[in-house]
Short mmCIF file of C-alpha atoms and ligand atoms in Angstrom, two decimals:
data_model
loop_
_atom_site.label_atom_id
_atom_site.label_comp_id
_atom_site.label_asym_id
_atom_site.label_seq_id
_atom_site.Cartn_x
_atom_site.Cartn_y
_atom_site.Cartn_z
CA MET A 69 3.21 -20.60 -6.09
CA ALA A 70 4.14 -17.62 -4.00
CA SER A 71 2.58 -14.28 -4.95
CA ILE A 72 4.29 -11.30 -6.16
CA PHE A 73 3.87 -9.75 -2.67
CA THR A 74 5.29 -12.82 -0.91
CA LYS A 75 8.31 -12.40 -3.34
CA ILE A 76 8.61 -8.81 -2.26
CA ILE A 77 8.53 -9.79 1.43
CA SER A 78 11.24 -12.38 0.99
CA GLY A 79 13.32 -9.64 -1.07
CA GLU A 80 13.21 -11.67 -4.20
CA ILE A 81 11.48 -8.61 -5.89
CA PRO A 82 12.29 -5.15 -4.70
CA CYS A 83 10.15 -2.62 -3.40
CA TYR A 84 10.04 0.95 -2.24
CA LYS A 85 9.35 0.10 1.49
CA VAL A 86 7.61 2.69 3.67
CA ALA A 87 7.15 0.58 6.87
CA GLU A 88 7.58 -2.93 8.25
CA THR A 89 6.66 -4.77 11.42
CA THR A 90 6.93 -8.47 12.37
CA ASP A 91 3.64 -9.24 10.55
CA PHE A 92 2.99 -6.43 8.00
CA LEU A 93 4.84 -4.72 5.31
CA ALA A 94 4.13 -1.21 3.52
CA PHE A 95 5.52 -0.33 0.31
CA LEU A 96 4.71 2.19 -2.70
CA ASP A 97 2.41 1.04 -5.55
CA ILE A 98 4.47 0.64 -8.53
CA ASN A 99 1.70 2.04 -10.79
CA PRO A 100 0.47 4.87 -8.60
CA ASN A 101 -2.85 6.63 -8.74
CA ALA A 102 -1.20 9.37 -7.11
CA LYS A 103 2.17 10.10 -5.46
CA GLY A 104 2.34 8.30 -2.28
CA HIS A 105 0.04 5.72 -3.05
CA THR A 106 1.03 2.66 -0.95
CA LEU A 107 0.07 -0.78 -0.18
CA CYS A 108 -0.01 -2.25 3.23
CA ILE A 109 -0.01 -6.21 3.25
CA PRO A 110 0.22 -8.93 5.91
CA LYS A 111 3.11 -10.97 5.49
CA LYS A 112 0.98 -14.15 5.82
CA GLU A 113 -0.29 -14.83 2.32
CA GLU A 114 -3.84 -14.62 2.29
CA ASN A 115 -6.09 -14.10 -1.07
CA LYS A 116 -9.11 -12.29 0.36
CA ILE A 117 -9.27 -9.70 3.14
CA PHE A 118 -12.35 -10.94 4.74
CA ASP A 119 -10.89 -14.35 4.90
CA LEU A 120 -8.29 -12.96 7.47
CA ASP A 121 -9.28 -13.90 11.11
CA GLU A 122 -10.68 -10.92 13.19
CA ASN A 123 -7.47 -10.29 14.93
CA GLU A 124 -5.54 -10.20 11.71
CA TYR A 125 -7.90 -7.98 10.02
CA VAL A 126 -8.01 -5.72 12.81
CA GLU A 127 -4.17 -5.41 13.22
CA LEU A 128 -3.73 -4.91 9.47
CA MET A 129 -6.19 -1.79 9.76
CA LYS A 130 -4.08 -0.54 12.73
CA PHE A 131 -1.03 -0.74 10.75
CA SER A 132 -2.71 0.90 7.65
CA ARG A 133 -3.94 3.74 9.96
CA LYS A 134 -0.48 4.30 11.16
CA VAL A 135 0.90 4.27 7.60
CA ALA A 136 -2.05 6.76 6.23
CA LYS A 137 -1.12 9.28 9.15
CA GLY A 138 2.53 9.33 7.77
CA ILE A 139 1.23 9.86 4.18
CA GLU A 140 -0.69 12.72 5.34
CA LYS A 141 2.08 14.41 6.78
CA VAL A 142 4.25 14.61 3.83
CA ILE A 143 2.03 14.18 0.93
CA ASP A 144 0.00 17.30 -0.17
CA CYS A 145 -3.63 16.00 -0.43
CA LYS A 146 -7.17 16.64 0.71
CA ARG A 147 -7.27 13.20 2.63
CA VAL A 148 -5.86 9.60 2.33
CA GLY A 149 -8.37 7.30 0.82
CA MET A 150 -8.46 3.44 1.44
CA THR A 151 -9.66 0.90 -1.12
CA VAL A 152 -9.35 -2.88 -1.26
CA ILE A 153 -9.56 -4.63 -4.59
CA GLY A 154 -7.23 -7.51 -4.98
CA LEU A 155 -8.29 -8.49 -8.52
CA GLU A 156 -5.10 -8.27 -10.05
CA VAL A 157 -2.56 -9.42 -6.84
CA PRO A 158 -4.24 -12.49 -5.00
CA HIS A 159 -2.54 -11.50 -1.79
CA VAL A 160 -4.40 -9.23 0.70
CA HIS A 161 -3.53 -5.42 0.30
CA VAL A 162 -5.04 -2.11 1.38
CA HIS A 163 -4.67 0.77 -1.03
CA LEU A 164 -3.72 3.99 0.73
CA ILE A 165 -4.35 6.76 -1.85
CA PRO A 166 -3.65 10.47 -1.08
CA LEU A 167 -6.68 12.05 -2.73
CA THR A 168 -7.15 15.47 -3.96
CA THR A 169 -10.05 14.97 -6.48
CA MET A 170 -12.20 11.86 -7.20
CA GLU A 171 -10.15 10.99 -10.18
CA ASP A 172 -7.34 9.95 -7.69
CA ALA A 173 -9.61 7.13 -6.37
CA ARG A 174 -10.56 5.76 -9.85
CA PHE A 175 -7.33 3.77 -10.95
CA ILE A 176 -7.57 5.30 -14.33
CA ASN A 177 -5.22 8.30 -14.47
CA LYS A 178 -1.86 7.08 -13.18
CA GLN A 179 1.50 9.03 -12.36
CA ASN A 180 4.72 8.57 -13.99
CA LEU A 181 7.31 8.67 -11.34
CA SER A 182 11.05 8.28 -11.62
CA PRO A 183 12.94 5.69 -9.36
CA GLU A 184 14.32 8.69 -7.63
CA ASP A 185 11.00 10.17 -6.99
CA PHE A 186 9.73 6.68 -5.52
CA LYS A 187 12.88 6.54 -3.31
CA ASN A 188 12.30 10.13 -2.03
CA ILE A 189 8.54 9.54 -1.51
CA ALA A 190 9.01 6.21 0.60
CA THR A 191 11.79 7.64 2.61
CA GLN A 192 9.59 10.78 3.44
CA ILE A 193 6.53 8.71 4.43
CA SER A 194 8.75 6.35 6.43
CA GLU A 195 10.35 9.23 8.45
CA ALA A 196 6.84 10.69 9.24
CA ILE A 197 5.41 7.65 10.49
P1 AMP B 219 -5.31 -5.08 -7.16
O1 AMP B 219 -5.06 -6.48 -6.86
O2 AMP B 219 -6.41 -4.62 -8.31
O3 AMP B 219 -5.90 -4.31 -5.82
O4 AMP B 219 -4.33 -4.16 -7.69
C1 AMP B 219 -2.87 -4.71 -7.42
C2 AMP B 219 -1.98 -3.39 -7.35
O5 AMP B 219 -0.42 -3.84 -7.16
C3 AMP B 219 -2.07 -2.54 -8.44
O6 AMP B 219 -2.16 -0.99 -8.08
C4 AMP B 219 -0.54 -2.60 -8.93
O7 AMP B 219 0.01 -1.35 -9.34
C5 AMP B 219 0.37 -2.99 -7.63
N1 AMP B 219 1.56 -3.95 -7.84
C6 AMP B 219 1.54 -4.93 -8.63
N2 AMP B 219 2.93 -5.37 -8.65
C7 AMP B 219 3.42 -4.48 -7.81
C8 AMP B 219 4.92 -4.40 -7.47
N3 AMP B 219 5.70 -5.37 -7.75
N4 AMP B 219 5.22 -3.51 -6.47
C9 AMP B 219 4.30 -2.57 -6.10
N5 AMP B 219 3.22 -2.66 -6.50
C10 AMP B 219 2.76 -3.29 -7.19
#
């Protein structure tokens, strides 16, 4: 069965898109730790990040780096942190999280954002990349 992220890639499920290439997609996490929390995924469905081949892994990191630089330009934070978990969605994704305090890295305190907020943030990051 297709992962929820494969359904996002195909357009079956909507997302707040931040960036896209032939092989990768970045979109806002729907339950963000902090404003600007973004997920970077390969379009090829793979469960675990270290099962990507070396080239796919490096290209995902390069894509994530570009997106992180865009986030840093427009989101007020001390730095952008990077986390890989994957316990909820078995499709490789890199969490890029704007960090101000350690709490932002803990996946406990979630932000309530309106659809309008999500749209504006995605547009701002997208234009900064
Ligand atoms: P994990 O697999 O533990 O790294 O967590 C999966 C992440 O995907 C969580 O932070 C979710 O909020 C996020 N997520 C799940 N479904 C969606 C969706 N449809 N759009 C955006 N983010 C999602």
